[in-house]
GROMACS .gro file of N, CA and C in nm:
model
  345
    1UNK      N    1   0.082  -0.120   0.000
    1UNK     CA    2   0.000   0.000   0.000
    1UNK      C    3   0.086   0.125   0.000
    2UNK      N    4   0.035   0.226  -0.065
    2UNK     CA    5   0.102   0.356  -0.070
    2UNK      C    6   0.004   0.461  -0.020
    3UNK      N    7   0.052   0.546   0.067
    3UNK     CA    8  -0.029   0.657   0.115
    3UNK      C    9   0.026   0.788   0.058
    4UNK      N   10  -0.064   0.874   0.016
    4UNK     CA   11  -0.027   1.002  -0.043
    4UNK      C   12  -0.092   1.115   0.034
    5UNK      N   13  -0.013   1.215   0.070
    5UNK     CA   14  -0.066   1.331   0.141
    5UNK      C   15  -0.030   1.456   0.061
    6UNK      N   16  -0.133   1.527   0.019
    6UNK     CA   17  -0.113   1.647  -0.061
    6UNK      C   18  -0.121   1.772   0.025
    7UNK      N   19  -0.056   1.876  -0.021
    7UNK     CA   20  -0.066   2.006   0.045
    7UNK      C   21  -0.034   2.114  -0.056
    8UNK      N   22  -0.069   2.237  -0.020
    8UNK     CA   23  -0.031   2.350  -0.103
    8UNK      C   24  -0.141   2.417  -0.181
    9UNK      N   25  -0.261   2.363  -0.179
    9UNK     CA   26  -0.370   2.428  -0.251
    9UNK      C   27  -0.413   2.556  -0.182
   10UNK      N   28  -0.503   2.628  -0.248
   10UNK     CA   29  -0.553   2.751  -0.189
   10UNK      C   30  -0.616   2.841  -0.291
   11UNK      N   31  -0.635   2.965  -0.251
   11UNK     CA   32  -0.697   3.067  -0.335
   11UNK      C   33  -0.588   3.164  -0.381
   12UNK      N   34  -0.587   3.192  -0.511
   12UNK     CA   35  -0.487   3.283  -0.566
   12UNK      C   36  -0.552   3.363  -0.679
   13UNK      N   37  -0.502   3.481  -0.702
   13UNK     CA   38  -0.552   3.563  -0.812
   13UNK      C   39  -0.492   3.517  -0.944
   14UNK      N   40  -0.562   3.544  -1.050
   14UNK     CA   41  -0.511   3.510  -1.183
   14UNK      C   42  -0.373   3.573  -1.203
   15UNK      N   43  -0.285   3.494  -1.261
   15UNK     CA   44  -0.147   3.538  -1.280
   15UNK      C   45  -0.055   3.499  -1.167
   16UNK      N   46  -0.112   3.452  -1.058
   16UNK     CA   47  -0.032   3.414  -0.943
   16UNK      C   48   0.024   3.273  -0.954
   17UNK      N   49   0.087   3.230  -0.845
   17UNK     CA   50   0.154   3.100  -0.843
   17UNK      C   51   0.117   3.023  -0.717
   18UNK      N   52   0.121   2.892  -0.729
   18UNK     CA   53   0.106   2.801  -0.617
   18UNK      C   54   0.198   2.682  -0.640
   19UNK      N   55   0.238   2.618  -0.531
   19UNK     CA   56   0.314   2.494  -0.542
   19UNK      C   57   0.244   2.386  -0.461
   20UNK      N   58   0.211   2.279  -0.530
   20UNK     CA   59   0.151   2.164  -0.464
   20UNK      C   60   0.259   2.062  -0.430
   21UNK      N   61   0.241   1.996  -0.317
   21UNK     CA   62   0.332   1.889  -0.276
   21UNK      C   63   0.254   1.763  -0.250
   22UNK      N   64   0.317   1.650  -0.276
   22UNK     CA   65   0.255   1.520  -0.251
   22UNK      C   66   0.361   1.428  -0.194
   23UNK      N   67   0.345   1.393  -0.067
   23UNK     CA   68   0.441   1.307   0.000
   23UNK      C   69   0.389   1.163   0.003
   24UNK      N   70   0.472   1.072  -0.040
   24UNK     CA   71   0.434   0.930  -0.044
   24UNK      C   72   0.498   0.856   0.071
   25UNK      N   73   0.425   0.759   0.123
   25UNK     CA   74   0.478   0.672   0.227
   25UNK      C   75   0.421   0.532   0.206
   26UNK      N   76   0.480   0.436   0.276
   26UNK     CA   77   0.436   0.298   0.260
   26UNK      C   78   0.526   0.224   0.163
   27UNK      N   79   0.465   0.150   0.073
   27UNK     CA   80   0.540   0.067  -0.022
   27UNK      C   81   0.590   0.149  -0.140
   28UNK      N   82   0.672   0.247  -0.111
   28UNK     CA   83   0.715   0.342  -0.214
   28UNK      C   84   0.807   0.279  -0.317
   29UNK      N   85   0.867   0.165  -0.284
   29UNK     CA   86   0.957   0.099  -0.378
   29UNK      C   87   0.882   0.052  -0.502
   30UNK      N   88   0.750   0.036  -0.491
   30UNK     CA   89   0.670  -0.014  -0.602
   30UNK      C   90   0.629   0.097  -0.700
   31UNK      N   91   0.650   0.222  -0.664
   31UNK     CA   92   0.605   0.333  -0.748
   31UNK      C   93   0.694   0.348  -0.870
   32UNK      N   94   0.631   0.355  -0.988
   32UNK     CA   95   0.707   0.374  -1.111
   32UNK      C   96   0.692   0.516  -1.166
   33UNK      N   97   0.582   0.579  -1.135
   33UNK     CA   98   0.560   0.716  -1.183
   33UNK      C   99   0.464   0.785  -1.087
   34UNK      N  100   0.473   0.917  -1.084
   34UNK     CA  101   0.380   0.996  -1.004
   34UNK      C  102   0.331   1.112  -1.088
   35UNK      N  103   0.217   1.166  -1.048
   35UNK     CA  104   0.164   1.276  -1.127
   35UNK      C  105   0.050   1.346  -1.057
   36UNK      N  106  -0.009   1.436  -1.132
   36UNK     CA  107  -0.120   1.515  -1.082
   36UNK      C  108  -0.234   1.512  -1.184
   37UNK      N  109  -0.352   1.489  -1.134
   37UNK     CA  110  -0.475   1.504  -1.210
   37UNK      C  111  -0.553   1.619  -1.148
   38UNK      N  112  -0.651   1.668  -1.223
   38UNK     CA  113  -0.742   1.767  -1.167
   38UNK      C  114  -0.883   1.742  -1.216
   39UNK      N  115  -0.978   1.787  -1.136
   39UNK     CA  116  -1.118   1.772  -1.173
   39UNK      C  117  -1.192   1.899  -1.136
   40UNK      N  118  -1.245   1.965  -1.238
   40UNK     CA  119  -1.326   2.084  -1.217
   40UNK      C  120  -1.473   2.043  -1.206
   41UNK      N  121  -1.555   2.126  -1.144
   41UNK     CA  122  -1.697   2.091  -1.130
   41UNK      C  123  -1.762   2.063  -1.264
   42UNK      N  124  -1.830   1.950  -1.273
   42UNK     CA  125  -1.900   1.913  -1.395
   42UNK      C  126  -1.813   1.861  -1.506
   43UNK      N  127  -1.684   1.843  -1.478
   43UNK     CA  128  -1.592   1.795  -1.582
   43UNK      C  129  -1.526   1.666  -1.539
   44UNK      N  130  -1.471   1.595  -1.637
   44UNK     CA  131  -1.400   1.472  -1.607
   44UNK      C  132  -1.263   1.501  -1.549
   45UNK      N  133  -1.214   1.406  -1.472
   45UNK     CA  134  -1.079   1.419  -1.419
   45UNK      C  135  -0.981   1.410  -1.536
   46UNK      N  136  -0.881   1.497  -1.537
   46UNK     CA  137  -0.784   1.500  -1.646
   46UNK      C  138  -0.641   1.502  -1.592
   47UNK      N  139  -0.552   1.444  -1.672
   47UNK     CA  140  -0.411   1.446  -1.636
   47UNK      C  141  -0.355   1.586  -1.655
   48UNK      N  142  -0.282   1.632  -1.555
   48UNK     CA  143  -0.215   1.761  -1.563
   48UNK      C  144  -0.068   1.742  -1.597
   49UNK      N  145  -0.001   1.658  -1.520
   49UNK     CA  146   0.142   1.635  -1.541
   49UNK      C  147   0.181   1.505  -1.475
   50UNK      N  148   0.286   1.443  -1.527
   50UNK     CA  149   0.336   1.319  -1.470
   50UNK      C  150   0.486   1.315  -1.483
   51UNK      N  151   0.549   1.236  -1.397
   51UNK     CA  152   0.694   1.221  -1.400
   51UNK      C  153   0.727   1.077  -1.363
   52UNK      N  154   0.816   1.016  -1.441
   52UNK     CA  155   0.855   0.879  -1.414
   52UNK      C  156   0.967   0.876  -1.310
   53UNK      N  157   1.000   0.756  -1.265
   53UNK     CA  158   1.109   0.741  -1.170
   53UNK      C  159   1.241   0.786  -1.231
   54UNK      N  160   1.249   0.783  -1.363
   54UNK     CA  161   1.370   0.827  -1.431
   54UNK      C  162   1.371   0.975  -1.464
   55UNK      N  163   1.263   1.045  -1.429
   55UNK     CA  164   1.260   1.189  -1.449
   55UNK      C  165   1.196   1.235  -1.579
   56UNK      N  166   1.140   1.145  -1.656
   56UNK     CA  167   1.073   1.184  -1.780
   56UNK      C  168   0.938   1.246  -1.744
   57UNK      N  169   0.911   1.361  -1.803
   57UNK     CA  170   0.788   1.435  -1.770
   57UNK      C  171   0.692   1.440  -1.886
   58UNK      N  172   0.566   1.461  -1.852
   58UNK     CA  173   0.461   1.472  -1.952
   58UNK      C  174   0.360   1.573  -1.899
   59UNK      N  175   0.312   1.661  -1.989
   59UNK     CA  176   0.221   1.768  -1.947
   59UNK      C  177   0.099   1.774  -2.039
   60UNK      N  178  -0.013   1.815  -1.981
   60UNK     CA  179  -0.128   1.848  -2.063
   60UNK      C  180  -0.095   1.974  -2.143
   61UNK      N  181  -0.148   1.982  -2.263
   61UNK     CA  182  -0.119   2.098  -2.348
   61UNK      C  183  -0.160   2.228  -2.279
   62UNK      N  184  -0.266   2.224  -2.202
   62UNK     CA  185  -0.320   2.345  -2.140
   62UNK      C  186  -0.229   2.404  -2.033
   63UNK      N  187  -0.132   2.326  -1.985
   63UNK     CA  188  -0.045   2.376  -1.878
   63UNK      C  189   0.101   2.386  -1.920
   64UNK      N  190   0.133   2.343  -2.039
   64UNK     CA  191   0.272   2.348  -2.085
   64UNK      C  192   0.323   2.491  -2.081
   65UNK      N  193   0.444   2.507  -2.029
   65UNK     CA  194   0.503   2.639  -2.019
   65UNK      C  195   0.464   2.714  -1.894
   66UNK      N  196   0.364   2.666  -1.823
   66UNK     CA  197   0.320   2.733  -1.699
   66UNK      C  198   0.342   2.646  -1.575
   67UNK      N  199   0.325   2.516  -1.589
   67UNK     CA  200   0.340   2.424  -1.476
   67UNK      C  201   0.467   2.343  -1.491
   68UNK      N  202   0.528   2.309  -1.378
   68UNK     CA  203   0.646   2.225  -1.378
   68UNK      C  204   0.631   2.118  -1.270
   69UNK      N  205   0.648   1.993  -1.311
   69UNK     CA  206   0.644   1.883  -1.216
   69UNK      C  207   0.786   1.840  -1.185
   70UNK      N  208   0.811   1.807  -1.060
   70UNK     CA  209   0.943   1.760  -1.019
   70UNK      C  210   0.925   1.662  -0.904
   71UNK      N  211   1.030   1.588  -0.875
   71UNK     CA  212   1.023   1.495  -0.763
   71UNK      C  213   1.155   1.492  -0.689
   72UNK      N  214   1.143   1.474  -0.559
   72UNK     CA  215   1.258   1.459  -0.471
   72UNK      C  216   1.254   1.316  -0.420
   73UNK      N  217   1.335   1.230  -0.480
   73UNK     CA  218   1.330   1.089  -0.444
   73UNK      C  219   1.373   1.066  -0.299
   74UNK      N  220   1.461   1.149  -0.249
   74UNK     CA  221   1.507   1.132  -0.111
   74UNK      C  222   1.393   1.158  -0.012
   75UNK      N  223   1.301   1.247  -0.051
   75UNK     CA  224   1.188   1.280   0.035
   75UNK      C  225   1.060   1.210  -0.007
   76UNK      N  226   1.069   1.131  -0.114
   76UNK     CA  227   0.951   1.061  -0.165
   76UNK      C  228   0.836   1.159  -0.191
   77UNK      N  229   0.871   1.270  -0.248
   77UNK     CA  230   0.774   1.378  -0.268
   77UNK      C  231   0.777   1.426  -0.413
   78UNK      N  232   0.659   1.454  -0.465
   78UNK     CA  233   0.647   1.512  -0.598
   78UNK      C  234   0.583   1.650  -0.582
   79UNK      N  235   0.629   1.742  -0.666
   79UNK     CA  236   0.583   1.880  -0.659
   79UNK      C  237   0.519   1.922  -0.791
   80UNK      N  238   0.428   2.015  -0.783
   80UNK     CA  239   0.374   2.078  -0.902
   80UNK      C  240   0.380   2.229  -0.882
   81UNK      N  241   0.473   2.291  -0.951
   81UNK     CA  242   0.485   2.437  -0.948
   81UNK      C  243   0.393   2.494  -1.054
   82UNK      N  244   0.299   2.575  -1.012
   82UNK     CA  245   0.200   2.630  -1.103
   82UNK      C  246   0.216   2.781  -1.110
   83UNK      N  247   0.254   2.831  -1.226
   83UNK     CA  248   0.272   2.974  -1.248
   83UNK      C  249   0.170   3.025  -1.349
   84UNK      N  250   0.155   3.155  -1.353
   84UNK     CA  251   0.062   3.219  -1.447
   84UNK      C  252  -0.075   3.152  -1.443
   85UNK      N  253  -0.125   3.133  -1.324
   85UNK     CA  254  -0.251   3.062  -1.308
   85UNK      C  255  -0.367   3.138  -1.370
   86UNK      N  256  -0.462   3.062  -1.422
   86UNK     CA  257  -0.580   3.115  -1.488
   86UNK      C  258  -0.705   3.066  -1.415
   87UNK      N  259  -0.814   3.138  -1.427
   87UNK     CA  260  -0.938   3.091  -1.363
   87UNK      C  261  -0.977   2.949  -1.407
   88UNK      N  262  -0.945   2.914  -1.530
   88UNK     CA  263  -0.979   2.778  -1.577
   88UNK      C  264  -0.892   2.670  -1.515
   89UNK      N  265  -0.792   2.707  -1.437
   89UNK     CA  266  -0.713   2.609  -1.363
   89UNK      C  267  -0.782   2.569  -1.232
   90UNK      N  268  -0.891   2.636  -1.199
   90UNK     CA  269  -0.963   2.606  -1.077
   90UNK      C  270  -1.015   2.463  -1.081
   91UNK      N  271  -0.980   2.386  -0.979
   91UNK     CA  272  -1.018   2.245  -0.974
   91UNK      C  273  -0.968   2.185  -0.844
   92UNK      N  274  -1.011   2.063  -0.818
   92UNK     CA  275  -0.948   1.983  -0.714
   92UNK      C  276  -0.834   1.906  -0.780
   93UNK      N  277  -0.718   1.918  -0.723
   93UNK     CA  278  -0.598   1.853  -0.778
   93UNK      C  279  -0.567   1.729  -0.696
   94UNK      N  280  -0.548   1.619  -0.767
   94UNK     CA  281  -0.523   1.490  -0.703
   94UNK      C  282  -0.384   1.439  -0.741
   95UNK      N  283  -0.313   1.393  -0.643
   95UNK     CA  284  -0.185   1.327  -0.666
   95UNK      C  285  -0.210   1.180  -0.696
   96UNK      N  286  -0.132   1.123  -0.786
   96UNK     CA  287  -0.143   0.982  -0.818
   96UNK      C  288  -0.005   0.920  -0.819
   97UNK      N  289   0.003   0.799  -0.768
   97UNK     CA  290   0.126   0.721  -0.773
   97UNK      C  291   0.096   0.591  -0.846
   98UNK      N  292   0.169   0.566  -0.951
   98UNK     CA  293   0.146   0.447  -1.031
   98UNK      C  294   0.240   0.335  -0.992
   99UNK      N  295   0.184   0.217  -0.977
   99UNK     CA  296   0.260   0.097  -0.946
   99UNK      C  297   0.214  -0.013  -1.040
  100UNK      N  298   0.292  -0.119  -1.054
  100UNK     CA  299   0.256  -0.224  -1.150
  100UNK      C  300   0.117  -0.283  -1.131
  101UNK      N  301   0.074  -0.298  -1.006
  101UNK     CA  302  -0.053  -0.364  -0.982
  101UNK      C  303  -0.171  -0.270  -0.965
  102UNK      N  304  -0.145  -0.148  -0.922
  102UNK     CA  305  -0.255  -0.055  -0.904
  102UNK      C  306  -0.202   0.087  -0.892
  103UNK      N  307  -0.295   0.180  -0.904
  103UNK     CA  308  -0.265   0.320  -0.885
  103UNK      C  309  -0.318   0.363  -0.748
  104UNK      N  310  -0.250   0.461  -0.689
  104UNK     CA  311  -0.291   0.513  -0.560
  104UNK      C  312  -0.321   0.662  -0.575
  105UNK      N  313  -0.424   0.707  -0.505
  105UNK     CA  314  -0.468   0.845  -0.516
  105UNK      C  315  -0.462   0.915  -0.382
  106UNK      N  316  -0.430   1.044  -0.389
  106UNK     CA  317  -0.439   1.128  -0.270
  106UNK      C  318  -0.582   1.174  -0.250
  107UNK      N  319  -0.602   1.251  -0.144
  107UNK     CA  320  -0.738   1.293  -0.108
  107UNK      C  321  -0.783   1.415  -0.186
  108UNK      N  322  -0.691   1.483  -0.250
  108UNK     CA  323  -0.724   1.600  -0.330
  108UNK      C  324  -0.703   1.729  -0.252
  109UNK      N  325  -0.665   1.832  -0.326
  109UNK     CA  326  -0.649   1.964  -0.267
  109UNK      C  327  -0.710   2.067  -0.362
  110UNK      N  328  -0.785   2.160  -0.306
  110UNK     CA  329  -0.857   2.257  -0.387
  110UNK      C  330  -0.766   2.371  -0.430
  111UNK      N  331  -0.769   2.402  -0.557
  111UNK     CA  332  -0.702   2.520  -0.612
  111UNK      C  333  -0.809   2.608  -0.674
  112UNK      N  334  -0.816   2.732  -0.628
  112UNK     CA  335  -0.914   2.827  -0.680
  112UNK      C  336  -0.840   2.951  -0.730
  113UNK      N  337  -0.865   2.985  -0.855
  113UNK     CA  338  -0.801   3.101  -0.916
  113UNK      C  339  -0.909   3.204  -0.946
  114UNK      N  340  -0.898   3.318  -0.884
  114UNK     CA  341  -0.997   3.423  -0.904
  114UNK      C  342  -0.954   3.516  -1.017
  115UNK      N  343  -1.053   3.569  -1.086
  115UNK     CA  344  -1.023   3.658  -1.200
  115UNK      C  345  -1.015   3.803  -1.156
   0.00000   0.00000   0.00000
């Protein structure tokens, strides 16, 4: 089992920045990739960014150039630096850890961007 604890969400004005953190514990040796999804009201959950254990990253087109995903393997933590935030970035952001047998999800953290 893997446990994920997210932090860093909040309310910010458009153009501002936030950094989300996701700390993993438990069977962390099984994790092959980590990432962030988001879900806005009335919309499907979508991938925002992901990073493999080798550091390969992948981003949704809507956040390229504005968001940066990184991981600190020593701290078993993945970060999402979000810059130039837009009102359409408002959503609940979920951390995910991928393992061969299953994926693990965090509880979610709310990000609200005011115009």
